[in-house]
XYZ file of N, CA and C in Angstrom:
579
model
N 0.809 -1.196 0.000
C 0.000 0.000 0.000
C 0.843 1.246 0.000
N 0.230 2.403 0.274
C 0.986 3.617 -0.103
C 1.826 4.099 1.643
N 2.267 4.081 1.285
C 3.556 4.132 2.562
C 3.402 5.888 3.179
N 4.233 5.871 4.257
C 4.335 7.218 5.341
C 4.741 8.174 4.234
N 5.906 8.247 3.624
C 6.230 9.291 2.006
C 5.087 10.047 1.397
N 4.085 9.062 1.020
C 3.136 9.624 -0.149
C 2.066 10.152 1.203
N 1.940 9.784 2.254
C 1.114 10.629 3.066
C 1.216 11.090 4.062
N 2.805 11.810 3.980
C 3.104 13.095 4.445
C 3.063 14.057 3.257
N 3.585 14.064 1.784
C 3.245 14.919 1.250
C 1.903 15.138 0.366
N 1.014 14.184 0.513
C -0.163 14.436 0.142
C -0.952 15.504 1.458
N -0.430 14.933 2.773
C -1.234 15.890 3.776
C -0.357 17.626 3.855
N 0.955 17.500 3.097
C 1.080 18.462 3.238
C 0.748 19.407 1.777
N 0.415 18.928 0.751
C -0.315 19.614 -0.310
C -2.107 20.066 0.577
N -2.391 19.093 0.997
C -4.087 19.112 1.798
C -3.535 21.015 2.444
N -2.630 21.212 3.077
C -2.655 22.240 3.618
C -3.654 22.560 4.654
N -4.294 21.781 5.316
C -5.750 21.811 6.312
C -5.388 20.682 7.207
N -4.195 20.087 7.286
C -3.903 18.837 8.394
C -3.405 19.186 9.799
N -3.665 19.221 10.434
C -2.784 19.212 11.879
C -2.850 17.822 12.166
N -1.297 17.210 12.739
C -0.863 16.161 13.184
C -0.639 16.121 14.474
N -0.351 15.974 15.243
C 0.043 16.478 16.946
C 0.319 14.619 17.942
N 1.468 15.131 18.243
C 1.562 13.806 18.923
C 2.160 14.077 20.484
N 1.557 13.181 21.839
C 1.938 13.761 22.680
C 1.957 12.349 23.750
N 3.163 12.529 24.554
C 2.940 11.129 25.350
C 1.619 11.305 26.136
N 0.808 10.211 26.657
C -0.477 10.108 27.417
C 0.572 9.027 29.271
N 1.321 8.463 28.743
C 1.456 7.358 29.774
C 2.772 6.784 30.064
N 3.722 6.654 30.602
C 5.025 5.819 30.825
C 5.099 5.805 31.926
N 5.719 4.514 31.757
C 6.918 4.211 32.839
C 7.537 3.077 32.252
N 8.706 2.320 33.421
C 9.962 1.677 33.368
C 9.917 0.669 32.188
N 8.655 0.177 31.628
C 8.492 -0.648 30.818
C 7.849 -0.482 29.642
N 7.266 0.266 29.406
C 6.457 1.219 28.019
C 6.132 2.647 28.186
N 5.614 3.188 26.805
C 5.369 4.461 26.950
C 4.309 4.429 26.265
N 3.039 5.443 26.448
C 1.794 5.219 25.205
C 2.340 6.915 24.900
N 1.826 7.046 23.202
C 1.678 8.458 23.177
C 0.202 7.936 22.360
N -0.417 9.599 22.430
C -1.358 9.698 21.013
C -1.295 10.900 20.018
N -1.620 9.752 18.949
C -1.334 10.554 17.739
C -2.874 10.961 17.466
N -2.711 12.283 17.139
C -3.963 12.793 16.562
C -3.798 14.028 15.267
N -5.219 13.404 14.352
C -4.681 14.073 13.053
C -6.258 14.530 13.244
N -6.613 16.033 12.788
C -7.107 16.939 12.262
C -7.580 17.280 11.350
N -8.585 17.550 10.737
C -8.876 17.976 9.441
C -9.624 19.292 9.800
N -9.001 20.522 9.412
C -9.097 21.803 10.066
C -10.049 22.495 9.465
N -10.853 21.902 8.502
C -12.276 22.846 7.411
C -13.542 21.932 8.039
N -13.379 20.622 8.214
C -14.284 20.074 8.647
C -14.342 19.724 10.274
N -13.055 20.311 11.081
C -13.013 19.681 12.559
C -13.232 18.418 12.334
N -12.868 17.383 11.396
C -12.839 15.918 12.109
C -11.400 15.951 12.803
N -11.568 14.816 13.856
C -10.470 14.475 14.500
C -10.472 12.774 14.466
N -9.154 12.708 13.841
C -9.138 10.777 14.361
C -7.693 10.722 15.314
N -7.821 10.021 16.487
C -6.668 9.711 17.304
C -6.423 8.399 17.570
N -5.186 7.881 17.840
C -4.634 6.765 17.513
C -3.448 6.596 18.976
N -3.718 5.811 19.836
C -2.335 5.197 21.076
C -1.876 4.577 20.612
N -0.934 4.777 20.887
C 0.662 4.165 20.432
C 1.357 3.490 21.428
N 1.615 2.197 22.018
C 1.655 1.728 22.959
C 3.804 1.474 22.302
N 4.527 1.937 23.028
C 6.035 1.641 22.714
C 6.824 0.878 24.140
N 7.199 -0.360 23.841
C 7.496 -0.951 24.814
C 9.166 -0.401 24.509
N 9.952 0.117 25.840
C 10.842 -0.008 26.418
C 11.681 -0.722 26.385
N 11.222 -1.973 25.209
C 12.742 -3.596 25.641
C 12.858 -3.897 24.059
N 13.621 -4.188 24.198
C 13.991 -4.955 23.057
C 14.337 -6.211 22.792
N 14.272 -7.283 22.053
C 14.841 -8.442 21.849
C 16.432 -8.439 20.985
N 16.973 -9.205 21.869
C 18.708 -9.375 21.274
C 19.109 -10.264 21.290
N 19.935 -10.923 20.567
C 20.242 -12.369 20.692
C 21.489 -12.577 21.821
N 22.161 -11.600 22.640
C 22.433 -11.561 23.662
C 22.222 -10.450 25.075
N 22.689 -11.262 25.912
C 21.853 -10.267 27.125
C 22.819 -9.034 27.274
N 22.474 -7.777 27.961
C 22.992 -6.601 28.397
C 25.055 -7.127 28.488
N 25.632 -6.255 28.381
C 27.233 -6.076 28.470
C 27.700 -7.085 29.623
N 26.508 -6.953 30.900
C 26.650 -7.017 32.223
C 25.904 -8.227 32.587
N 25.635 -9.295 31.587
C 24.733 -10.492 31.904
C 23.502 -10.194 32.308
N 22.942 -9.175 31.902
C 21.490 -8.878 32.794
C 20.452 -9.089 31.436
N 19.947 -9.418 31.616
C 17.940 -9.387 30.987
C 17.135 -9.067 31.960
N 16.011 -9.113 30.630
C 14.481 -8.623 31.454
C 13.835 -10.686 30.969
N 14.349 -11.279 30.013
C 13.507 -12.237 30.352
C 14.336 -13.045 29.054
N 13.772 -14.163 28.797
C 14.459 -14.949 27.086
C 13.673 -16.217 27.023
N 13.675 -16.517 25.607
C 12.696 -17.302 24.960
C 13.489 -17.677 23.981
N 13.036 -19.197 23.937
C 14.031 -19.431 22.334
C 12.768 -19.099 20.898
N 13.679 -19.251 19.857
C 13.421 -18.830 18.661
C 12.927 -19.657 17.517
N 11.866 -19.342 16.794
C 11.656 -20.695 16.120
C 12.994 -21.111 15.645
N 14.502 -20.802 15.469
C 15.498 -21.542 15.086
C 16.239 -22.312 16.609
N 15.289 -22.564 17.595
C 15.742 -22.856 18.440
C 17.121 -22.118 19.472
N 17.256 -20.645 19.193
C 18.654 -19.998 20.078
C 17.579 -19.218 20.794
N 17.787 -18.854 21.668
C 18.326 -18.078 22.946
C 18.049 -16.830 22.610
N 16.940 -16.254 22.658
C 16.705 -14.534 22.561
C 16.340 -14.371 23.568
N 17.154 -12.726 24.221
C 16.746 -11.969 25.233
C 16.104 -10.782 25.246
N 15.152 -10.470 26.448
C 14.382 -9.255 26.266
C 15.543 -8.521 26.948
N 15.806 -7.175 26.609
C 16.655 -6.074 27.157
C 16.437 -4.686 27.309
N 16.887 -3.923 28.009
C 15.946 -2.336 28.468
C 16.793 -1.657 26.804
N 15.973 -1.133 26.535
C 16.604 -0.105 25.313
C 17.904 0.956 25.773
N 18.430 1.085 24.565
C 18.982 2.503 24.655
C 17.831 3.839 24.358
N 18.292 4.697 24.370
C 18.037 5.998 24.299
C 17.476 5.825 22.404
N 19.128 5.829 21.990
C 18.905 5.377 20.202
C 18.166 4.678 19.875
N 17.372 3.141 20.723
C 16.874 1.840 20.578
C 15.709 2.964 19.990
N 15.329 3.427 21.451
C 14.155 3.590 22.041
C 13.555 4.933 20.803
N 14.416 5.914 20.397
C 13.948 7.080 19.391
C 13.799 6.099 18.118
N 14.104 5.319 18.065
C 13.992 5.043 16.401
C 12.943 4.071 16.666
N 12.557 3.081 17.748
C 11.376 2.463 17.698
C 9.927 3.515 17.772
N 10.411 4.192 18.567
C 9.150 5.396 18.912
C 8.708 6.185 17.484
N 9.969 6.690 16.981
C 9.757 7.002 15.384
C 9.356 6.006 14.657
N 9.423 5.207 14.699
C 8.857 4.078 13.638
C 6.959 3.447 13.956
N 6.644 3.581 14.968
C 5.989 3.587 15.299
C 4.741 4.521 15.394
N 5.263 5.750 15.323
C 4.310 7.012 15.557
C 4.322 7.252 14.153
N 5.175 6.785 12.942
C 5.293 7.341 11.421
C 3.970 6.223 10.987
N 4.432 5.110 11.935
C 3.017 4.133 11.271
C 1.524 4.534 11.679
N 1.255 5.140 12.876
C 0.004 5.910 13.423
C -0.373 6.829 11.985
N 0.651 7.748 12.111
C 0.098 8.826 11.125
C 0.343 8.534 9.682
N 1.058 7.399 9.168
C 0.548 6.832 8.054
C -1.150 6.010 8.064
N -1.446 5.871 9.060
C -2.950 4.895 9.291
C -3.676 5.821 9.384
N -3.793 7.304 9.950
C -4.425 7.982 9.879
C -4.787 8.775 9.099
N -3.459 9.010 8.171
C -3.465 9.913 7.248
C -4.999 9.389 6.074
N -4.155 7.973 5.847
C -4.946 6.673 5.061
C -6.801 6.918 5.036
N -6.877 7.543 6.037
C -8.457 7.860 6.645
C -8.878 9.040 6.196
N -7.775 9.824 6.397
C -8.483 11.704 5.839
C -8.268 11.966 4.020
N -6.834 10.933 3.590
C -6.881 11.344 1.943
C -7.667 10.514 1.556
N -8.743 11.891 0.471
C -9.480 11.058 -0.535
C -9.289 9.870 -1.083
N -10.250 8.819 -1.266
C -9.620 7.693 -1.701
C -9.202 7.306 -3.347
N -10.281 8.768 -4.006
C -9.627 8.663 -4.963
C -8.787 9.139 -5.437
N -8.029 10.150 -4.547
C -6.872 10.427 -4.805
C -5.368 9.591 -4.011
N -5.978 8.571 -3.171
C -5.161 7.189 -3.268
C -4.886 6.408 -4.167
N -6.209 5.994 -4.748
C -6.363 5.215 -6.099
C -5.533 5.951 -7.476
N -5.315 6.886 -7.878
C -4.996 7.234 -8.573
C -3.222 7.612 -8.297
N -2.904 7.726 -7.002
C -1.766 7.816 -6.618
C -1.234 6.202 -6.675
N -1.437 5.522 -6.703
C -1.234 3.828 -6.510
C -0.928 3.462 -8.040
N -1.836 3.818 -8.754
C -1.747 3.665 -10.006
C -0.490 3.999 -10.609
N -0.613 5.154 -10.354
C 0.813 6.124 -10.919
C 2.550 4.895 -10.581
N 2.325 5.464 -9.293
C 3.267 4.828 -8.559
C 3.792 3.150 -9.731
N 2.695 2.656 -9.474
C 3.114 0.932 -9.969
C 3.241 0.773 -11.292
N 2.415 2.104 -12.360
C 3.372 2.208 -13.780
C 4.703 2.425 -13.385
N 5.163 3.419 -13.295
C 6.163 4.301 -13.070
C 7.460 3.231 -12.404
N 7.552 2.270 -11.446
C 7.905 0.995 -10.725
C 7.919 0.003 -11.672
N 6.981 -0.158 -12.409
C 6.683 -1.519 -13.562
C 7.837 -0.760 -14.993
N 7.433 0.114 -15.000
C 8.642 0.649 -16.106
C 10.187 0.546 -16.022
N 10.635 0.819 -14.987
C 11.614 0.889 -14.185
C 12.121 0.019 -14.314
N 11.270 -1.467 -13.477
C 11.797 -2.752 -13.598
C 12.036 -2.989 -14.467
N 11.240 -3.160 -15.805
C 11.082 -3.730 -16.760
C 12.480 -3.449 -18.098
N 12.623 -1.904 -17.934
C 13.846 -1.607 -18.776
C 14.935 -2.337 -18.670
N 15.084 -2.355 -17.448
C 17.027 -3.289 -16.981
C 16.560 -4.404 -15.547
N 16.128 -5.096 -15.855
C 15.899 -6.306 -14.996
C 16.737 -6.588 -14.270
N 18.363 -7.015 -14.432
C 19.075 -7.398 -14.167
C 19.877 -6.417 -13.312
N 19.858 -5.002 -13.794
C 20.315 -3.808 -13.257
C 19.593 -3.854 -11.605
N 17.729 -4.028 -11.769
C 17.423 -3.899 -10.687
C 17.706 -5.053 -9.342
N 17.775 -6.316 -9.700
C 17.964 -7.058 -9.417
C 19.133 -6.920 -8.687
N 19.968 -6.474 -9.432
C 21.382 -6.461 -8.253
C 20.960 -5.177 -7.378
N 20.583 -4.272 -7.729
C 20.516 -2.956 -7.018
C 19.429 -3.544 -5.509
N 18.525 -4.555 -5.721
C 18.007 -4.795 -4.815
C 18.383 -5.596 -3.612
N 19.374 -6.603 -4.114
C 20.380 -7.588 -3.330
C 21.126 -6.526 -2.686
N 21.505 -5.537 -2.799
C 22.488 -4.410 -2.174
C 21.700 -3.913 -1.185
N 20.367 -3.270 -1.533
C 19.568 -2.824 -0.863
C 19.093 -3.135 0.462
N 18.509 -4.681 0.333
C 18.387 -5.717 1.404
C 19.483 -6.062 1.708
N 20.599 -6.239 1.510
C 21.637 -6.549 2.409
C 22.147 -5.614 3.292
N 22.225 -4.059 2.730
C 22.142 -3.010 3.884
C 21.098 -2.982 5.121
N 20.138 -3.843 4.964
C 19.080 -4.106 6.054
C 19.118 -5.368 6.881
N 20.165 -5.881 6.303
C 20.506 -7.032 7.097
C 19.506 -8.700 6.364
N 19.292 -8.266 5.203
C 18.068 -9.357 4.514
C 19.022 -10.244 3.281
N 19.383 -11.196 3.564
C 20.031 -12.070 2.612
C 19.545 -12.269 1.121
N 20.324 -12.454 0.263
C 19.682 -12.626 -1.204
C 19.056 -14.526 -0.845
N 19.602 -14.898 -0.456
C 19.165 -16.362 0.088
C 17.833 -16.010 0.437
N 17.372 -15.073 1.632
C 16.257 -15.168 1.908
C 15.233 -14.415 1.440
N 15.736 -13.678 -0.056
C 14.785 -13.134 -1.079
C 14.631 -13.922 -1.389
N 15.429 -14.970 -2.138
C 14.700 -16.355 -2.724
C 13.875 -17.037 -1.886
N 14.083 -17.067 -0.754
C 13.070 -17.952 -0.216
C 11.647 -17.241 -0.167
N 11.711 -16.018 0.128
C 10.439 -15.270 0.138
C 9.509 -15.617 -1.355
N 10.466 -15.294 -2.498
C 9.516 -15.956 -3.715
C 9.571 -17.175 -4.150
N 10.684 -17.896 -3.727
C 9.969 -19.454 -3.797
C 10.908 -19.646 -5.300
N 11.662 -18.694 -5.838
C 12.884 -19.496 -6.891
C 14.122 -18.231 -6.553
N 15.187 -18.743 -7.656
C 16.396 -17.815 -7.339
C 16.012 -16.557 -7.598
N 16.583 -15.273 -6.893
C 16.478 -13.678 -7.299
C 17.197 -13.305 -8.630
N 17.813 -13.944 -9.203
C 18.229 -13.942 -10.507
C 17.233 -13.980 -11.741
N 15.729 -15.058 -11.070
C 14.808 -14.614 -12.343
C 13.764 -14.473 -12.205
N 13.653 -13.545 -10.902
C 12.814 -12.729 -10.364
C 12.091 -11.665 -11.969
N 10.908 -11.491 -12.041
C 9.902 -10.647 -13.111
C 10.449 -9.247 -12.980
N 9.955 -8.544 -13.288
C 9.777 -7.164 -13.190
C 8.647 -7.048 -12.064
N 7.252 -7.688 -12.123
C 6.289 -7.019 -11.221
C 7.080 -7.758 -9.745
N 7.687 -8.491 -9.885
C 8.509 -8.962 -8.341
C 9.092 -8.124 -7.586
N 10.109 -7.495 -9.067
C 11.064 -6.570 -8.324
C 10.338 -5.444 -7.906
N 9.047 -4.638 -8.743
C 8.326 -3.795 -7.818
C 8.326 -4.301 -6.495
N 7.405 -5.407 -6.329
C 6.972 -5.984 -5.339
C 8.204 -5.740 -3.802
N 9.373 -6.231 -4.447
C 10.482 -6.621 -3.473
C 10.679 -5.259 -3.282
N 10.791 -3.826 -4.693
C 10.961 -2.861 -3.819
C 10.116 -2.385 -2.711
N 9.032 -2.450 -2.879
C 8.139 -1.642 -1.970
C 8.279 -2.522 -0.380
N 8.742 -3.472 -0.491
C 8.727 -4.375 0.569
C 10.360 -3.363 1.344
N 10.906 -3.267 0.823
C 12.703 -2.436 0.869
C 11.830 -1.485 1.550
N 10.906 -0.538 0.798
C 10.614 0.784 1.013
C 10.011 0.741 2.630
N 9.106 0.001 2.406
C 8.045 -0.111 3.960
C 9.587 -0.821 5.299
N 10.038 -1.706 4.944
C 11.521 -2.024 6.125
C 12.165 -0.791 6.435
N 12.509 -0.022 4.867
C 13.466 1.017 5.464
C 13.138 2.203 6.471
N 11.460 2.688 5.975
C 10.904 3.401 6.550
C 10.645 2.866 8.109
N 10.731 2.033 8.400
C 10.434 1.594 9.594
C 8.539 1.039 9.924
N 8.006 1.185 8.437
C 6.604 0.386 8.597
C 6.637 -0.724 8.800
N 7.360 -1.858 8.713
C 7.599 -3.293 8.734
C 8.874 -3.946 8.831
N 9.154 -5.207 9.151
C 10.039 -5.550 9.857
C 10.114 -6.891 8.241
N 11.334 -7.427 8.224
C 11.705 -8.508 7.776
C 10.517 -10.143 7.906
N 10.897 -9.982 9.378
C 9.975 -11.312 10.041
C 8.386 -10.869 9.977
N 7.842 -9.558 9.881
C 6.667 -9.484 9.426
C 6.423 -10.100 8.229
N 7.142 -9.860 7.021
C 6.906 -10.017 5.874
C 6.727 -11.464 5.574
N 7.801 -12.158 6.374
C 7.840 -13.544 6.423
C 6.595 -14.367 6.785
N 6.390 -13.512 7.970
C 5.057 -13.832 8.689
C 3.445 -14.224 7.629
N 3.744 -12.685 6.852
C 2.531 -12.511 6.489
C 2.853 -13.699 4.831
């Protein structure tokens, strides 16, 4: 779908959005904020909690042997829950609050000016691919490997080698890049889903 990008600057063409985000709740183990978006000609308001847990999972415990708890992994190792950093903790909170106000946004832009933005987008992506296949193909193995995502486990995601991956794939695989990098989705989501 259309990612946090296309609806921040669609709400900022709207020119009538207020966004506003503000913690409601913390302590030692989570934080809630809420996000609330505006539509300033009509006073609608939609608001959205954001529940950000405090820990993280690592495949080893704190410097100092300490955890908050551990569970093994469907590969059978040893993951630990651990208190965040500061850094952990801003970039989960950002990733998180970009996904609120991407969900909200999703609610106030017209839908047919989604639909027609979607459209655009997946010519424009389908062209792309389609000129230099092979060009994209490597450019995407680079891509996901800066994210920590194996070309091994692109293939496994489509089920043959990334070498003869389509054109509508490589859309596909980009937008999958796009939503990880942005922080809308995770690797093991994708897997998941």
């Amino acid at each position: 779908g259309l990612g946090i990008r296309f609806v921040e600057v669609a709400l900022r063409c709207m020119r009538n959005i207020l966004v506003e985000s503000s913690i409601v709740f913390e302590d030692e183990m989570k934080e809630i904020h809420r996000v609330t978006m505006t539509e300033l000609e009509s006073n609608l308001t939609y608001p959205l909690d954001v529940r950000v847990s405090r820990t993280l999972e690592r495949s080893k415990p704190e410097d100092d042997g300490s955890y908050i708890s551990a569970r093994k992994n469907s590969y059978g190792k040893l993951v630990y829950t651990v208190r965040g950093t500061d850094d952990d903790l801003l970039n989960k909170r950002g990733a998180l609050i970009s996904k609120a106000i991407r969900t909200l946004g999703l609610r106030i832009i017209p839908g047919d000016i989604q639909d027609e933005a979607e459209e655009i987008i997946k010519e424009v992506r389908m062209n792309d691919a389609a000129a230099d296949p092979d060009k994209n193909r490597k450019i995407l193995a680079d891509l996901f490997a800066e994210i920590g995502v194996k070309a091994s486990q692109l293939s496994e995601y489509l089920g043959h080698d990334l070498s003869v991956c389509s054109p509508k794939e490589i859309v596909e695989l980009k937008a999958i890049h796009g939503a990880i990098a942005n922080g809308e989705s995770t690797w093991l989501e994708v897997m998941d889903n």
